[in-house]
Coordinates of C-alpha atoms in Angstrom, one line a residue:
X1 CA -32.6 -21.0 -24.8
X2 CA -34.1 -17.7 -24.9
X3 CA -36.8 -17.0 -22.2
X4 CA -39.8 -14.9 -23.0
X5 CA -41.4 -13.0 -19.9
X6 CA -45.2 -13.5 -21.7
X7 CA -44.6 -17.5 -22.4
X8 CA -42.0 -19.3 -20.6
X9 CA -42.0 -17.9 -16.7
X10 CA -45.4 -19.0 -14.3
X11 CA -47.9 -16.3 -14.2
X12 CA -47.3 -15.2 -10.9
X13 CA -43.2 -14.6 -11.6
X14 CA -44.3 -13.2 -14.9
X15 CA -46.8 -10.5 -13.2
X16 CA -43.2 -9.4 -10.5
X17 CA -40.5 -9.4 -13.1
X18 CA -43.2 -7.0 -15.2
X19 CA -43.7 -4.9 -12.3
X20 CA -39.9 -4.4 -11.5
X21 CA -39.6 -3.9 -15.0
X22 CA -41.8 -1.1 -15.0
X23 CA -40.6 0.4 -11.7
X24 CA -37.2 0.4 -13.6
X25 CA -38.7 2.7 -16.6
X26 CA -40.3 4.7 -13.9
X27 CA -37.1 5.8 -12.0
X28 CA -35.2 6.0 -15.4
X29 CA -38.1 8.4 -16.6
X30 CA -37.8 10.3 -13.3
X31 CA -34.0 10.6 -13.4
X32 CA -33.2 8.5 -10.6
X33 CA -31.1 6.0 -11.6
X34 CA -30.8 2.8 -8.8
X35 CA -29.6 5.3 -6.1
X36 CA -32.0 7.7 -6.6
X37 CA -34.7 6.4 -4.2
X38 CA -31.7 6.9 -1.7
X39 CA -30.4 9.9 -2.1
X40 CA -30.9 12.6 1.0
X41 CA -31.5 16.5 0.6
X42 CA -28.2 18.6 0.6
X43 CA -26.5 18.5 3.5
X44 CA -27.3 15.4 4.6
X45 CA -23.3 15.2 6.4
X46 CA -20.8 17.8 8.2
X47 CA -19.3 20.2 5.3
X48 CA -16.1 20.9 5.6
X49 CA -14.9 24.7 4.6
X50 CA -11.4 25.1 3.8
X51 CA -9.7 28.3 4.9
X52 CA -6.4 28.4 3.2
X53 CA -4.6 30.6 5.5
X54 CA -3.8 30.4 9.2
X55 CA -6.2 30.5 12.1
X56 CA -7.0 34.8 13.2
X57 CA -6.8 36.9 9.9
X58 CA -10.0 38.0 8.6
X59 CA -10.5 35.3 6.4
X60 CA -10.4 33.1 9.1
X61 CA -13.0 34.8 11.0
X62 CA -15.3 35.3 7.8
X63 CA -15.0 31.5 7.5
X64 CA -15.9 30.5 11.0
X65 CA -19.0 33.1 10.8
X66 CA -20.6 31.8 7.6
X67 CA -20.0 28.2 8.8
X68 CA -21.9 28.9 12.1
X69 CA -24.6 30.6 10.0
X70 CA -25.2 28.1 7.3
X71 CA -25.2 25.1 10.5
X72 CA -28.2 27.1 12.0
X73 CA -29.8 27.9 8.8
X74 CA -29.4 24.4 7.3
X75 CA -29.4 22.0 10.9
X76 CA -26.0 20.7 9.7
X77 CA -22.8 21.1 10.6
X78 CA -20.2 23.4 8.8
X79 CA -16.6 23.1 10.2
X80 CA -13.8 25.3 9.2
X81 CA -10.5 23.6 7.9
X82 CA -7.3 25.3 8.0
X83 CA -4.9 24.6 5.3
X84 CA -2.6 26.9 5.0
X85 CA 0.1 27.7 3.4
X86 CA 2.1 28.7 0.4
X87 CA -0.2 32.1 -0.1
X88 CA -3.3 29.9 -0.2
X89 CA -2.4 27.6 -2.5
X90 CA -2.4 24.3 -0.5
X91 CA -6.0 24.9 1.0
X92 CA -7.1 26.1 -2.7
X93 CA -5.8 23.0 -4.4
X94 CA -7.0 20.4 -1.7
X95 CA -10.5 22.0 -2.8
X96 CA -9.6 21.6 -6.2
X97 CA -9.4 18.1 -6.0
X98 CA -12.1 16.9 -3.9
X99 CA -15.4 15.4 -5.0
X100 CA -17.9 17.8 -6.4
X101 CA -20.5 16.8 -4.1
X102 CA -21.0 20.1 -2.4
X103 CA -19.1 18.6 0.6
X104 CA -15.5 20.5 0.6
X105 CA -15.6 23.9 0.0
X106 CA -13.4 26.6 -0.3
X107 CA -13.3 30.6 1.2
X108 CA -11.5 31.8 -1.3
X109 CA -9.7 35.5 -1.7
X110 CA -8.0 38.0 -3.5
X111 CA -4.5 36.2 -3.1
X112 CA -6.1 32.9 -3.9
X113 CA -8.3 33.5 -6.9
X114 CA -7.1 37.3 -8.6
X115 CA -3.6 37.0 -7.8
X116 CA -1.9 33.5 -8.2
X117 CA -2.9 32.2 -11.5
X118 CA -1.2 35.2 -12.8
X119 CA 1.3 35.3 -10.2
X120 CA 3.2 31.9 -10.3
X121 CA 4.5 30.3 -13.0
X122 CA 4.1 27.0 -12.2
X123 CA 0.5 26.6 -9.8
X124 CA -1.6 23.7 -9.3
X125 CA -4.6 24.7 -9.5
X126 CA -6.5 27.2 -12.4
X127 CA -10.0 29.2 -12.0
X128 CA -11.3 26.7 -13.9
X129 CA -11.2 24.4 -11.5
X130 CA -13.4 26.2 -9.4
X131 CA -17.3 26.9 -9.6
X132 CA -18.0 30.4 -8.0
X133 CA -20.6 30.0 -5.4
X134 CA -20.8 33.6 -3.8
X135 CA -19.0 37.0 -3.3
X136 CA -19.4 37.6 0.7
X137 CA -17.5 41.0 1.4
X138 CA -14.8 43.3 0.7
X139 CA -12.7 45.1 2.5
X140 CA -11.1 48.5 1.0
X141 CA -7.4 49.2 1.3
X142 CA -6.7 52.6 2.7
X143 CA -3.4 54.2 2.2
X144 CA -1.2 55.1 5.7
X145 CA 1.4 56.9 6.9
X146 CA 3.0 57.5 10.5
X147 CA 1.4 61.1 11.2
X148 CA 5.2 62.4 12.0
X149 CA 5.6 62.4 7.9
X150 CA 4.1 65.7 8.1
X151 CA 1.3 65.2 5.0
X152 CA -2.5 65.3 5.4
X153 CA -3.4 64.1 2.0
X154 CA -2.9 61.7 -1.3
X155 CA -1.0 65.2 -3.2
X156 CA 1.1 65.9 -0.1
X157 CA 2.0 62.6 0.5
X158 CA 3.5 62.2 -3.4
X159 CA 5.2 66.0 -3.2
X160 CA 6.7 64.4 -0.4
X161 CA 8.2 61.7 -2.1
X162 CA 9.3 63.3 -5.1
X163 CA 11.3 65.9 -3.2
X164 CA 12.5 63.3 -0.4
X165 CA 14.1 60.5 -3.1
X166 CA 14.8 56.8 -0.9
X167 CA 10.9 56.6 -0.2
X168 CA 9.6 53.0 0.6
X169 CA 6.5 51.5 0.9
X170 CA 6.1 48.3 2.9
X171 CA 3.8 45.0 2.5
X172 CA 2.9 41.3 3.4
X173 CA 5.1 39.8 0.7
X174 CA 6.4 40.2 -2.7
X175 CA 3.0 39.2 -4.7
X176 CA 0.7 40.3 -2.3
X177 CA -1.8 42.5 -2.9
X178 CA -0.2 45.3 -0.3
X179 CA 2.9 45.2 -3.0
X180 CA 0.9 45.1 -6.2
X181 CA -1.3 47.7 -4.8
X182 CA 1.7 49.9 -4.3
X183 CA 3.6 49.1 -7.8
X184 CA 0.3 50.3 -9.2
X185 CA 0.4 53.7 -7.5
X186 CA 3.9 54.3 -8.4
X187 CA 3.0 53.4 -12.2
X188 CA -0.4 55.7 -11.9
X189 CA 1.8 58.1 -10.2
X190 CA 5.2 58.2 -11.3
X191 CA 6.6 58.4 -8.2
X192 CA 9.6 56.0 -7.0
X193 CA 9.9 54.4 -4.1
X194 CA 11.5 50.9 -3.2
X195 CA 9.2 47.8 -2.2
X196 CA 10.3 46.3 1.3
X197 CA 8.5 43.0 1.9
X198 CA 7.5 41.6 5.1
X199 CA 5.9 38.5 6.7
X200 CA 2.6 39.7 6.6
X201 CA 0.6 43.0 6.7
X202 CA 1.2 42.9 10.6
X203 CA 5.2 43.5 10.9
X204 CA 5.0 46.0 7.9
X205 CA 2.7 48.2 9.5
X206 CA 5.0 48.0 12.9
X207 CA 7.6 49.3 11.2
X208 CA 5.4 51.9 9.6
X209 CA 4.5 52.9 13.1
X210 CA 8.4 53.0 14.0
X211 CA 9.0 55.1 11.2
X212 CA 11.5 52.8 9.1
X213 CA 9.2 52.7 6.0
X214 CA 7.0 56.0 3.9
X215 CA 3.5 54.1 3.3
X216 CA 1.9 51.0 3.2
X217 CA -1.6 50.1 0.9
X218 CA -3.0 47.2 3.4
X219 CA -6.9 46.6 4.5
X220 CA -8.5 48.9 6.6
X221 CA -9.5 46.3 8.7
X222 CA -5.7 45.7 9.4
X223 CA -5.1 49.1 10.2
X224 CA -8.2 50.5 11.9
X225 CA -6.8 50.5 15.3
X226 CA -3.6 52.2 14.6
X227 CA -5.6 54.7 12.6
X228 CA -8.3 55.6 15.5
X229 CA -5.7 55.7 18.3
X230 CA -3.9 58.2 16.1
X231 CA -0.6 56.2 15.8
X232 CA -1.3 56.1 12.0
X233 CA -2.7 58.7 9.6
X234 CA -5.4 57.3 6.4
X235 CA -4.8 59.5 3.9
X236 CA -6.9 57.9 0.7
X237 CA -9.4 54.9 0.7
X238 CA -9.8 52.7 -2.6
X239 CA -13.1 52.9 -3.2
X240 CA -15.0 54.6 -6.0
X241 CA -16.9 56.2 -3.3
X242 CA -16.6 57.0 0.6
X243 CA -17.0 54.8 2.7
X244 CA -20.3 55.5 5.1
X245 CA -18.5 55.9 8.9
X246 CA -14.9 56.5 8.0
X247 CA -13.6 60.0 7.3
X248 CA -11.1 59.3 4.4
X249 CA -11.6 60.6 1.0
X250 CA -10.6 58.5 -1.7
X251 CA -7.9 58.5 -4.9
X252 CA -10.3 59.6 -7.1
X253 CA -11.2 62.6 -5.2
X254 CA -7.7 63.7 -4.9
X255 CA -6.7 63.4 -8.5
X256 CA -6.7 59.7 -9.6
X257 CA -9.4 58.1 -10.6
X258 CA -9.2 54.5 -11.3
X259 CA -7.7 53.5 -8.3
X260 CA -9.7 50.8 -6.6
X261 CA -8.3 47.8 -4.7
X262 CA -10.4 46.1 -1.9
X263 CA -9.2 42.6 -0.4
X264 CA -12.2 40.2 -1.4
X265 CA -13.7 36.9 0.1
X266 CA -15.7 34.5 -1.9
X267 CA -17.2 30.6 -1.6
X268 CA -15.8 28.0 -4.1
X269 CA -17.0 24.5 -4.7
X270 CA -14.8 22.4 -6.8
X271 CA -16.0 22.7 -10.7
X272 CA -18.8 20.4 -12.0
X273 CA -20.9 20.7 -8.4
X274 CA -24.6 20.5 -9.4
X275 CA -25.8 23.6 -9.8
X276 CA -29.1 23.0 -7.2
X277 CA -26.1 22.7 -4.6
X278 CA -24.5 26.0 -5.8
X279 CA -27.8 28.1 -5.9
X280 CA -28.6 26.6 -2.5
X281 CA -25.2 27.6 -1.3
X282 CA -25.2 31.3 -2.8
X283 CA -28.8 31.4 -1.1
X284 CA -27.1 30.4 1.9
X285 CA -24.9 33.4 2.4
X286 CA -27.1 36.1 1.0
X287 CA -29.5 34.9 4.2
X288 CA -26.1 35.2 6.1
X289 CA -25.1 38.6 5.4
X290 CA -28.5 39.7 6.1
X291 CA -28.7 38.5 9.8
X292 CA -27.7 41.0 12.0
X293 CA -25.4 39.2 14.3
X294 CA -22.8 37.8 11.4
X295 CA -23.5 41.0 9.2
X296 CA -22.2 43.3 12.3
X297 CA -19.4 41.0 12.4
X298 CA -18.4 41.9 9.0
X299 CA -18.5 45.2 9.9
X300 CA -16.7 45.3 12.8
X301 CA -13.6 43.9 10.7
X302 CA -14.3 47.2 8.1
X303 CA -15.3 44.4 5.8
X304 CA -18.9 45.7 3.7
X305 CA -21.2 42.8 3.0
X306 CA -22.2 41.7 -0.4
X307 CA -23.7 38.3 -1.0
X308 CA -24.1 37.7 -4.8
X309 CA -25.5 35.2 -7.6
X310 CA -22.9 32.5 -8.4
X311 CA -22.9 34.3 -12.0
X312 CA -22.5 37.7 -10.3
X313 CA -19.6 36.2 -8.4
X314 CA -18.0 35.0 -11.7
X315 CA -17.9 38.4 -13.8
X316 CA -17.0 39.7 -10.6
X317 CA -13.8 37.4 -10.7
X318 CA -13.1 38.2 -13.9
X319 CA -12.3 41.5 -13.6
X320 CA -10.5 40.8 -10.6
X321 CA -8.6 38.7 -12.9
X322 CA -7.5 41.5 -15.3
X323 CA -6.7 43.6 -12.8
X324 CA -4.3 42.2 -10.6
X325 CA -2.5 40.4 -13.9
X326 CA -2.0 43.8 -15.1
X327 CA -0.2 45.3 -11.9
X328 CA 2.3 41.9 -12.1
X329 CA 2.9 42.1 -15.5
X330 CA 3.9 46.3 -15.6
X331 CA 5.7 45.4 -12.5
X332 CA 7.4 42.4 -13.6
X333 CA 6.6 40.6 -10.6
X334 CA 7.1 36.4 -10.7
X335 CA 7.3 33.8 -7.8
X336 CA 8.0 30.1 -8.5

């Protein structure tokens, strides 16, 4: 039998089964759904940030800033997560596949997010997969050689190496940006030298300093205090213009223009987060580089703050993108 609310229920169960029915249309109207009347402000739990690389590079130490700045900006906890491995790839993927709730994010880099899509052949994990939050600082990679080389600039450095043929040029693995960045100067340049790869930026620059290798491309902030003890000599920054405080002129002032490669760090969430998280997020860090304590922090790695729009951060990527698929393409450089 078929049951009418206005004729077959008792006046008092018709009057509450109308009034649910209308609290129903009310939360529909609103957008709420049957959770909605329970659902807590963003964070209402710890976030976890991934850092897909190993505990005291630069990345890490971005990471463990912007997480104690977003806990005392937002009165939640932000713990850093380190997943490394496989040039970023583990950490990135984990992030990949977690909820979109705004709850697992990602520090993402160069390596992760300009290099490996185009990189490896086989990856598990695409930009796409990602929603660019915010761009939070670059770092500039400076050219250096061990001052006994006998050159004081970019010009000298590649008459050197055309009249001295074996030259070699050292980095933090084949892929990374150190090699890419110097396959890209020999195909700017024309000059030949031989890639030796190392295990990370850190042996290749001891060997540098022991005179076994020519040059080395690698972040300034990875070099600064060989370069102001005078054990290494920074011969071209780059940037498209100087950097303020450091004395090194860049390619484009010493006769090639174009030549810009910084080492970048940037918040993911996995794709399809709500945007009100993402904005809050990207609002998050551009209140973060502007407080003095974690902004000098930046600078005291030689890293230059940035804090961007999520859409900023994408067109950003992009290019980034186009770039670095480029230098592995002319090069011919795969991994598996």
């Amino acid at each position: 039998m078929r049951v009418s609310l206005n004729q077959d229920l008792p006046s008092a169960g018709r009057r509450l089964a109308l009034g649910a029915t209308a609290l129903s249309l009310l939360a529909c109207g609103l957008g709420l759904g049957s959770a909605g009347f329970a659902q807590s402000p963003y964070p209402s739990r710890p976030v976890r940030l991934v850092a897909p690389f190993a505990p005291g590079g630069a990345l890490d130490m971005i990471a463990r800033g912007v997480a104690q700045s977003w806990s005392d900006q937002m009165g939640q906890t932000f713990l850093v997560d380190n997943r490394a491995g496989a040039a970023g790839i583990i950490g990135s993927t984990y992030v990949a596949r977690a909820e979109p709730d705004g709850y697992t994010l990602l520090l993402g880099s160069t390596t992760t997010h300009g290099i490996n899509p185009s990189l490896y052949k086989t990856i598990s994990y695409a930009p796409a997969d990602f929603a660019p939050v915010s761009l939070i600082a670059t770092i500039p990679h400076v050219l250096v050689v061990n001052p006994s080389l006998g050159v004081n600039s970019f010009q000298e450095l590649l008459a050197y190496i055309k009249s001295h043929p074996g030259a070699t040029f050292g980095s933090a693995g084949i892929g990374s940006p150190h090699h890419l960045a110097g396959e890209m100067l020999k195909s700017m340049t024309g000059i030949e030298a031989t890639h030796v790869p190392y295990k990370g930026s850190a042996p290749a620059l001891a060997d540098l300093l022991g005179g076994q290798i020519t040059f080395v491309s690698v972040e300034y902030t990875a070099a600064a205090q060989f370069i102001n003890a005078g054990k290494l000599k920074a011969i071209a920054i780059a940037t498209h213009d100087r950097v303020p405080g450091l004395n090194v002129p860049t390619y484009r002032e010493q006769g090639l223009p174009g030549f810009e490669v910084t080492a970048w760090y940037g918040i993911y969430a996995p794709a399809k987060t709500p945007p009100e998280i993402i904005e809050k997020l990207a609002a998050g860090v551009s209140k973060s580089v502007q407080d003095p304590a974690f902004r000098d922090r930046l600078i005291t790695l030689g890293a230059t703050p940035v804090g961007s729009t999520p859409t900023d951060m994408a067109v950003f990527q992009k290019k980034e993108l186009a770039l670095w698929s480029k230098a592995i393409k002319d090069s011919g450089t795969t991994a598996q």
